[in-house]
JSON list of C-alpha atoms in Angstrom, two decimals:
[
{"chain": "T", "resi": 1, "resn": "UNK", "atom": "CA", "xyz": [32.84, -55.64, 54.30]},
{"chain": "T", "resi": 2, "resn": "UNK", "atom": "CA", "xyz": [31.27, -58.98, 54.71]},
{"chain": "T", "resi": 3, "resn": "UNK", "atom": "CA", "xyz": [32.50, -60.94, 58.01]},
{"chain": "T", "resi": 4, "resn": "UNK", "atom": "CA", "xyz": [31.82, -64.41, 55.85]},
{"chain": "T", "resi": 5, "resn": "UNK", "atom": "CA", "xyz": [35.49, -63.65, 54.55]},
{"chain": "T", "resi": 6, "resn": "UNK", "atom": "CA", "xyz": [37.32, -64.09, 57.77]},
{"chain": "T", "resi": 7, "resn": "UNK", "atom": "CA", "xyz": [38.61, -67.08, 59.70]},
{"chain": "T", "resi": 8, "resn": "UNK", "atom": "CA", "xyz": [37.19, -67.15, 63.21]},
{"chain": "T", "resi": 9, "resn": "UNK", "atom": "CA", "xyz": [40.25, -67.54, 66.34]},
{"chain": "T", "resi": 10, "resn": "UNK", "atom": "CA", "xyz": [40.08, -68.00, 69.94]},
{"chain": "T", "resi": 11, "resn": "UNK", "atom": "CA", "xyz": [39.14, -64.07, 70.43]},
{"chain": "T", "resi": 12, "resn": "UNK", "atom": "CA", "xyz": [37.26, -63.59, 67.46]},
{"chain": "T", "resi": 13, "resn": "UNK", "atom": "CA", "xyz": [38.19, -62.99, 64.31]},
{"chain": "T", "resi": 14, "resn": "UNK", "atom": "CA", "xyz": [42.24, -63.03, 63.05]},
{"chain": "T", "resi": 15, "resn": "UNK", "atom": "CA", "xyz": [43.62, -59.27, 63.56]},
{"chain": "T", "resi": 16, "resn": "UNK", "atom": "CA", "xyz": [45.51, -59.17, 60.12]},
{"chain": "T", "resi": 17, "resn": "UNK", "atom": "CA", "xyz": [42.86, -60.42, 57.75]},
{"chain": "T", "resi": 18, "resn": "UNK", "atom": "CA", "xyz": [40.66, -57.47, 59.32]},
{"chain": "T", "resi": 19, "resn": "UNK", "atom": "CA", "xyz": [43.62, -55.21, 59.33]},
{"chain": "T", "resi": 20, "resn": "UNK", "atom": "CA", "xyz": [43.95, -55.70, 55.09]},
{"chain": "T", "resi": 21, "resn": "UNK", "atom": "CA", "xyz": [40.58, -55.50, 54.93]},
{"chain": "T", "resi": 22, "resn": "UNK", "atom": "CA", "xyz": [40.70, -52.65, 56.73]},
{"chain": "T", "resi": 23, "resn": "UNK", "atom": "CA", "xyz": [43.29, -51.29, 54.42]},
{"chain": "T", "resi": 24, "resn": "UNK", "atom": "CA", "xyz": [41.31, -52.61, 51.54]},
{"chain": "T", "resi": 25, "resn": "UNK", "atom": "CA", "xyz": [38.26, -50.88, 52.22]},
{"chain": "T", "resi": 26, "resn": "UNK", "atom": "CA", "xyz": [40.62, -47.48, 53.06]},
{"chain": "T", "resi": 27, "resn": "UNK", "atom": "CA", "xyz": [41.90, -48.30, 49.28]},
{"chain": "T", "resi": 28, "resn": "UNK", "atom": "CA", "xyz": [38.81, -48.71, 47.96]},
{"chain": "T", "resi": 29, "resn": "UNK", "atom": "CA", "xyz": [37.23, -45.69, 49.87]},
{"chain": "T", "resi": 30, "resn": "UNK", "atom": "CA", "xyz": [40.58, -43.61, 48.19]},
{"chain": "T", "resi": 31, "resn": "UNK", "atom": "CA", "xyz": [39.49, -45.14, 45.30]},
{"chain": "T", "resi": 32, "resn": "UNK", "atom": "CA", "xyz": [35.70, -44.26, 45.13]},
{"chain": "T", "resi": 33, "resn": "UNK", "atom": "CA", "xyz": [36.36, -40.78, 46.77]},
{"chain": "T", "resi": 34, "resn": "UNK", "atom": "CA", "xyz": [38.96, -40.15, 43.53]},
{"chain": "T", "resi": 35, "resn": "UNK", "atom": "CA", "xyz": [36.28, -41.11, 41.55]},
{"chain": "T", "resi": 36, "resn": "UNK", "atom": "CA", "xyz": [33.89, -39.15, 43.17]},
{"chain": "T", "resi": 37, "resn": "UNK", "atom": "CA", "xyz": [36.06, -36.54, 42.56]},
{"chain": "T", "resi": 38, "resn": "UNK", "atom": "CA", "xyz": [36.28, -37.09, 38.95]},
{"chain": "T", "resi": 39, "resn": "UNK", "atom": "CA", "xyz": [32.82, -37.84, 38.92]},
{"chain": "T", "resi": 40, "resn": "UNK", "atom": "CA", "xyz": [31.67, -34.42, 40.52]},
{"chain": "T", "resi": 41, "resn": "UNK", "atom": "CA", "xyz": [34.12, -32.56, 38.20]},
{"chain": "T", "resi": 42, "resn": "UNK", "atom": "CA", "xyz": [32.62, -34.03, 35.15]},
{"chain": "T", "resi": 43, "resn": "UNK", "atom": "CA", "xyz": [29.06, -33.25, 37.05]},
{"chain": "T", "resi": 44, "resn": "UNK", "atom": "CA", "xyz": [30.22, -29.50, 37.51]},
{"chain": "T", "resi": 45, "resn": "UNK", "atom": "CA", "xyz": [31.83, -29.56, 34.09]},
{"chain": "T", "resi": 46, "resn": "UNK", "atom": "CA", "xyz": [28.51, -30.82, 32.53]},
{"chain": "T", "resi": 47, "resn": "UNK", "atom": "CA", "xyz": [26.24, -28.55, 34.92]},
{"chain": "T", "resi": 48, "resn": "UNK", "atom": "CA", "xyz": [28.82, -25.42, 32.97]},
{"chain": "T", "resi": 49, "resn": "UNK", "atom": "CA", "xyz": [27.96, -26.73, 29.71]},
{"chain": "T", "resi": 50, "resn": "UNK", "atom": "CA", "xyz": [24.14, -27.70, 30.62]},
{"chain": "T", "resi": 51, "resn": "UNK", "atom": "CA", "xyz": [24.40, -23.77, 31.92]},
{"chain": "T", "resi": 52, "resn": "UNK", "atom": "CA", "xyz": [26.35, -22.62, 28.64]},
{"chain": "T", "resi": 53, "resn": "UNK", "atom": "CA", "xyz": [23.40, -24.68, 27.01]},
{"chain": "T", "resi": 54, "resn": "UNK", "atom": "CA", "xyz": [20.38, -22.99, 28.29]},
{"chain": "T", "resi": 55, "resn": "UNK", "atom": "CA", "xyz": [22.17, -19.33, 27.80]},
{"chain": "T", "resi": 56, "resn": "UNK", "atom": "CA", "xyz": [22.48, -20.02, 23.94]},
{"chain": "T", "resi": 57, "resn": "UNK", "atom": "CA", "xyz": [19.41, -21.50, 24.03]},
{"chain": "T", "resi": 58, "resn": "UNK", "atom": "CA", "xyz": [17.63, -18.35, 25.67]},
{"chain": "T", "resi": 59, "resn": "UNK", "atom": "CA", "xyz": [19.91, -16.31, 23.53]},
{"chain": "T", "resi": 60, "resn": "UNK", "atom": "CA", "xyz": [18.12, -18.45, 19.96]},
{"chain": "T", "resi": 61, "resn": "UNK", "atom": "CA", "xyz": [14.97, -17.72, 21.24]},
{"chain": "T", "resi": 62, "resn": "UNK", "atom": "CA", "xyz": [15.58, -13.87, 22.02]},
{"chain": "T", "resi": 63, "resn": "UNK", "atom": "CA", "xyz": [17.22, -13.94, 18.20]},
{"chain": "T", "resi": 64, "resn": "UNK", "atom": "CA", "xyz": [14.05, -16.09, 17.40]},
{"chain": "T", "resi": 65, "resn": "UNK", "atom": "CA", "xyz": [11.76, -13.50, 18.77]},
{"chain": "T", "resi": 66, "resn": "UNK", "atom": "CA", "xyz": [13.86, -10.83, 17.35]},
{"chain": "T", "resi": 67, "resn": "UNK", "atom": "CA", "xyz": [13.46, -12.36, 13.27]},
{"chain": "T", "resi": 68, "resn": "UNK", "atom": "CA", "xyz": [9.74, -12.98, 14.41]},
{"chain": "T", "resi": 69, "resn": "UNK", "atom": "CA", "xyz": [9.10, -9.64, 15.18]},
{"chain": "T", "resi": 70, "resn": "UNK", "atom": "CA", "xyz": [11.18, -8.52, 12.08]},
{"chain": "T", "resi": 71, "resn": "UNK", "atom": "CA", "xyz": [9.21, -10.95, 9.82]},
{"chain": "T", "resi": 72, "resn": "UNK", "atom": "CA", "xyz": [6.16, -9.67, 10.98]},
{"chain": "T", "resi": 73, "resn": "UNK", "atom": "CA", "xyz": [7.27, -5.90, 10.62]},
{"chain": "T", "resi": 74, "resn": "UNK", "atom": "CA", "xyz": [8.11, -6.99, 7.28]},
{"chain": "T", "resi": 75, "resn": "UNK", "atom": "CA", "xyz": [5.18, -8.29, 6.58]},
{"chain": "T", "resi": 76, "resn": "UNK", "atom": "CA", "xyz": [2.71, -5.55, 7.73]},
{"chain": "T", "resi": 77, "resn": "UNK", "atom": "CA", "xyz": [4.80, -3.72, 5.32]},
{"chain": "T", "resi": 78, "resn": "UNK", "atom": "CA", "xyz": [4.24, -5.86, 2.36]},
{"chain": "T", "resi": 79, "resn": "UNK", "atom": "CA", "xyz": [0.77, -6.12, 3.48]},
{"chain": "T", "resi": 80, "resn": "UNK", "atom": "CA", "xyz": [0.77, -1.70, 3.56]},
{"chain": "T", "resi": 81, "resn": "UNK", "atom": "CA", "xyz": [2.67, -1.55, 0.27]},
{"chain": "T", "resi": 82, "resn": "UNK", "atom": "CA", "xyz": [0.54, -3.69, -1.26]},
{"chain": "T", "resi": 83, "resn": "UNK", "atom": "CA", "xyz": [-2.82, -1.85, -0.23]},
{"chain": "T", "resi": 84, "resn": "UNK", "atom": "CA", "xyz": [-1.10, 1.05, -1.05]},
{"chain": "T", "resi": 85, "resn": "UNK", "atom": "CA", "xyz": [-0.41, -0.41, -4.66]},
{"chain": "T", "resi": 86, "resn": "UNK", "atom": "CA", "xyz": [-3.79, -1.86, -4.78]},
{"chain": "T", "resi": 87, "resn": "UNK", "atom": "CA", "xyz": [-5.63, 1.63, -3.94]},
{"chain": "T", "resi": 88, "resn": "UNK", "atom": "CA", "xyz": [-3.49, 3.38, -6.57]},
{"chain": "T", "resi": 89, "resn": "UNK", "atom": "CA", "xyz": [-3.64, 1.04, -9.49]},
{"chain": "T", "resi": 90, "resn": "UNK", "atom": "CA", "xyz": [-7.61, 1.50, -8.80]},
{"chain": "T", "resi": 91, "resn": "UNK", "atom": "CA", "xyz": [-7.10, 5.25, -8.68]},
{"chain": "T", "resi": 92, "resn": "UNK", "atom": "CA", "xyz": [-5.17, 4.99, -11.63]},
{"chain": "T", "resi": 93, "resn": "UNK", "atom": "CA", "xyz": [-7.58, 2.66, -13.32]},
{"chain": "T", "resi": 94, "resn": "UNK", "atom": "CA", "xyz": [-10.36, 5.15, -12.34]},
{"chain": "T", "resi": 95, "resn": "UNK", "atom": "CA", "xyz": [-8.75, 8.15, -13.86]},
{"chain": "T", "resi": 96, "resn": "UNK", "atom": "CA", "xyz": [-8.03, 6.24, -16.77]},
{"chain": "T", "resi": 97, "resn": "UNK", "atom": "CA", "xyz": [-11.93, 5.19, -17.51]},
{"chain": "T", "resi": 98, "resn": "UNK", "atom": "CA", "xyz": [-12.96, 8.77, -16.41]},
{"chain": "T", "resi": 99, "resn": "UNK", "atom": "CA", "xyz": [-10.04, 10.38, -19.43]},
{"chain": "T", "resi": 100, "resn": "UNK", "atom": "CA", "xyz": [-10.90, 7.70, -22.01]},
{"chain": "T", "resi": 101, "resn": "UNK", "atom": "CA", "xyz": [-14.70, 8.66, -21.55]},
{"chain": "T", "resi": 102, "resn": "UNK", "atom": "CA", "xyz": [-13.95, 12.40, -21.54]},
{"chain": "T", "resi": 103, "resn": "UNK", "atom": "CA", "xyz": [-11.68, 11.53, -24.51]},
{"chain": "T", "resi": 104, "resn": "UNK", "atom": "CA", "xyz": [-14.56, 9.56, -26.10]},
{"chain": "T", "resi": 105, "resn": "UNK", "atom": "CA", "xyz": [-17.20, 12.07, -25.51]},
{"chain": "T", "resi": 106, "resn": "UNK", "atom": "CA", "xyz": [-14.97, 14.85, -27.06]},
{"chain": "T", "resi": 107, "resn": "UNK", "atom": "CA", "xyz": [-14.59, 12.77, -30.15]},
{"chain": "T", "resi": 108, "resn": "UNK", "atom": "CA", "xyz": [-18.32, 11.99, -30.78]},
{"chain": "T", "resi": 109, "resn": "UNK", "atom": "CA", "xyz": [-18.52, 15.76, -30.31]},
{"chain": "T", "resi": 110, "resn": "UNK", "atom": "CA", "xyz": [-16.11, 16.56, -32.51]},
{"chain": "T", "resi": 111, "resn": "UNK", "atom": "CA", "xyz": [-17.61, 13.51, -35.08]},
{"chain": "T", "resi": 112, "resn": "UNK", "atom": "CA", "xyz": [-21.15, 15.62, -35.02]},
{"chain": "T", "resi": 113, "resn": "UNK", "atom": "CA", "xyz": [-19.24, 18.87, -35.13]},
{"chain": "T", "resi": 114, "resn": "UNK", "atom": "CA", "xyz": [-17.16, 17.79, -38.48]},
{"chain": "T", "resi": 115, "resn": "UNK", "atom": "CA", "xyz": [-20.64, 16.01, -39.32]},
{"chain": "T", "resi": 116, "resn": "UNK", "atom": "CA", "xyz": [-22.60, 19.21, -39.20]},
{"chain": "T", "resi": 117, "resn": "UNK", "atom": "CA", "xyz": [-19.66, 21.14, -41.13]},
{"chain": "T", "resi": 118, "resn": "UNK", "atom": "CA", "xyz": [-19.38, 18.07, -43.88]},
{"chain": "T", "resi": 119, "resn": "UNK", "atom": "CA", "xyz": [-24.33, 18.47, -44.32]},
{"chain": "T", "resi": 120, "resn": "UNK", "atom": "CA", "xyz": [-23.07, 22.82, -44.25]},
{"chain": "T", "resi": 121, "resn": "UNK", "atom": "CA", "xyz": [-20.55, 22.12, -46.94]},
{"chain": "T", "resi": 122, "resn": "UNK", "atom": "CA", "xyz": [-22.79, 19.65, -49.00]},
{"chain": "T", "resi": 123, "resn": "UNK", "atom": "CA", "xyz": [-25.91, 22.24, -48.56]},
{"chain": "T", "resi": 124, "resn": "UNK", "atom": "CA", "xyz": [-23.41, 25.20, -49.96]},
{"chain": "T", "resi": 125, "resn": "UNK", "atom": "CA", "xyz": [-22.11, 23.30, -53.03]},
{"chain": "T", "resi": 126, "resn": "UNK", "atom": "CA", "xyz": [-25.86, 22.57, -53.92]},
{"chain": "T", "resi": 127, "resn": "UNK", "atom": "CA", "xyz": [-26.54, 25.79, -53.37]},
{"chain": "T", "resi": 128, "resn": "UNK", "atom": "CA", "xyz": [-23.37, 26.63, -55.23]},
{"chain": "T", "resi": 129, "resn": "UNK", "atom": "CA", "xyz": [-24.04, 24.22, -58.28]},
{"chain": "T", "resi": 130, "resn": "UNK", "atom": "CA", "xyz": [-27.79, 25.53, -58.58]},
{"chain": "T", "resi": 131, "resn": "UNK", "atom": "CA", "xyz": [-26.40, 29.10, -58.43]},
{"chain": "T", "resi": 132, "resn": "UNK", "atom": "CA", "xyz": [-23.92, 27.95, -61.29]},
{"chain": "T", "resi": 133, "resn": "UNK", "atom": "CA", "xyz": [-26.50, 26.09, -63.43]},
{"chain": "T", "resi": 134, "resn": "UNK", "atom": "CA", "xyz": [-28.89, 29.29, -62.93]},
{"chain": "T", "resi": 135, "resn": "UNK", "atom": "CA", "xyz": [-25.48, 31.12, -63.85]},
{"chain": "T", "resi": 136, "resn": "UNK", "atom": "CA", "xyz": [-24.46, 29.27, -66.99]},
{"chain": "T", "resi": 137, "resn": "UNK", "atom": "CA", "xyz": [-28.09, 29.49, -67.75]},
{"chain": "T", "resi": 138, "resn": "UNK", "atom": "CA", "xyz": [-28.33, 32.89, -67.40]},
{"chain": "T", "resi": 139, "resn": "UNK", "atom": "CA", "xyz": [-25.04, 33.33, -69.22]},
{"chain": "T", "resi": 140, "resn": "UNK", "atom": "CA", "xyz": [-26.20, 30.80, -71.79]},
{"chain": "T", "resi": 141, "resn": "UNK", "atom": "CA", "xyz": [-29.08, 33.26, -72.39]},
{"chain": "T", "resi": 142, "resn": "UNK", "atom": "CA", "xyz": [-27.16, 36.58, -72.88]},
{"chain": "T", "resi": 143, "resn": "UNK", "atom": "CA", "xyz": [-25.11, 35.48, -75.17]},
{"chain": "T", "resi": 144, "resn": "UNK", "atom": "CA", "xyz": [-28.01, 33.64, -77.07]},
{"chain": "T", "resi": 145, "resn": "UNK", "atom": "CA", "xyz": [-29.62, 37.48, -76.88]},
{"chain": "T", "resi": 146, "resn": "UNK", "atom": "CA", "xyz": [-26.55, 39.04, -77.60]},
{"chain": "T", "resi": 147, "resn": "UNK", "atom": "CA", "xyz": [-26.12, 36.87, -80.85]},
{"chain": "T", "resi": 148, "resn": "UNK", "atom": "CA", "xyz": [-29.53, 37.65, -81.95]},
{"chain": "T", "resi": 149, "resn": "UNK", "atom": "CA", "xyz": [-29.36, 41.21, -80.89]},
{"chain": "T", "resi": 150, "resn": "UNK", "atom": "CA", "xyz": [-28.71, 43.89, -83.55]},
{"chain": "T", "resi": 151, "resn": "UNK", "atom": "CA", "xyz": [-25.07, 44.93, -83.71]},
{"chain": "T", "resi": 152, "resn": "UNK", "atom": "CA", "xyz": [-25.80, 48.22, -82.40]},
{"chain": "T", "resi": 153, "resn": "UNK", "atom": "CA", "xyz": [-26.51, 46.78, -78.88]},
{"chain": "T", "resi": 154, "resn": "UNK", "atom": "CA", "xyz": [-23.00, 46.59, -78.98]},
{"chain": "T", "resi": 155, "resn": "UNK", "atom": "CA", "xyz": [-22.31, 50.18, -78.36]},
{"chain": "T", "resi": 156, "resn": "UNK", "atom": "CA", "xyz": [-24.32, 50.20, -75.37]},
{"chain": "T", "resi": 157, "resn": "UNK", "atom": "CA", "xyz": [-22.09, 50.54, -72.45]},
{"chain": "T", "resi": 158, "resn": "UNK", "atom": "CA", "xyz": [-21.55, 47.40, -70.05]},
{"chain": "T", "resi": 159, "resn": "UNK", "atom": "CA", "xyz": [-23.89, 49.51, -67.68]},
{"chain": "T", "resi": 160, "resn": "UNK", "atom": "CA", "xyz": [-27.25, 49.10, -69.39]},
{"chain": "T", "resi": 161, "resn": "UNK", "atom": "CA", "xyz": [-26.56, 45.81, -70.51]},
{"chain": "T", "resi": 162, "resn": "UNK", "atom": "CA", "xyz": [-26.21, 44.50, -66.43]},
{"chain": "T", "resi": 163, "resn": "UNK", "atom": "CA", "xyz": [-29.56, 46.96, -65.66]},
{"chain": "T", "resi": 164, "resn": "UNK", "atom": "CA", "xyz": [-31.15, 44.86, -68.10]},
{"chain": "T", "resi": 165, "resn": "UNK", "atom": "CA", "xyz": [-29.73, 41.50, -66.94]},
{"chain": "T", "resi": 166, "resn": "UNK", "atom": "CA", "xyz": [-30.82, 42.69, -63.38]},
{"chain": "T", "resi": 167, "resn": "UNK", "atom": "CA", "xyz": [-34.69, 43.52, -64.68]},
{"chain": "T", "resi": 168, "resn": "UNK", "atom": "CA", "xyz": [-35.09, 40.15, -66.51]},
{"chain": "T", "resi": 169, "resn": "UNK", "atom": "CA", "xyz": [-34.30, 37.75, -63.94]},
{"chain": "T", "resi": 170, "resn": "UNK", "atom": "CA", "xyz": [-36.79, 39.92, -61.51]},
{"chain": "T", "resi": 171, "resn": "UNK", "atom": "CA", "xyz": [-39.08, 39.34, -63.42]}
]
């Protein structure tokens, strides 16, 4: 209340003007203690929701935390799965140098082995095709001495004629 506002009288100042102030200012107290009122309802109301606020916001970060610590269980997995993958595919890769140079070393074995047989084999059918030629030879022979032999050799028995055989070619 400002005391510019009212006329001055012989006592002071004029009892109605300050009673309707008076009653003005009670109105306007009303007034601001209504919207005080409303004003400290809203203030609670917002305080609840500032409240409700921070609780889902603590609750996000305990979710947050939760997916963290998920993610990073999942990912020490991954990591495990693929050491684990890593260390086999070398184990794998290992056995599969160490059995390809077992295979390969049974195969050059077996390559000399059917190598050796193949110089055997060539060795007997030289021997074989000398022992043939010294066969037709020989066979060539007989009959050339059994053509110029007299016809009596004939009735020798098969006997003599191989004991003779046996004593030429010693000799």
């Amino acid at each position: 209340m400002s005391t510019d506002n009212f006329s001055r009288s012989f006592r002071g100042y004029r009892p109605s003007e300050v009673e309707a102030a008076s009653a003005r200012s009670a109105m306007r107290i009303e007034q601001l203690e209504y919207e005080l009122g409303g004003m400290t309802q809203r203030a609670s109301a917002m305080q609840i929701e500032i409240r409700n606020l921070h609780e889902r916001i603590d609750q996000m970060r305990e979710r947050e935390a939760s997916l963290t610590g998920s993610l990073n269980e999942m990912r020490a997995r991954r990591e495990q799965i693929e050491r684990e993958s890593s260390a086999r595919a070398q184990q794998l890769m290992f056995e599969a140098e160490e059995r390809a140079a077992t295979l390969k070393m049974e195969g050059l074995r077996q390559v000399g082995e059917l190598q050796r047989q193949v110089e055997q084999l060539l060795g007997m059918r030289s021997g074989l095709t000398q022992a043939l030629q010294r066969l037709s030879e020989d066979i060539a022979g007989a009959m050339a001495r059994i053509a110029a032999a007299p016809a009596s050799a004939i009735d020798h028995p098969v006997e003599h004629h191989l004991e003779r055989w046996v004593d030429e070619r010693r000799d």
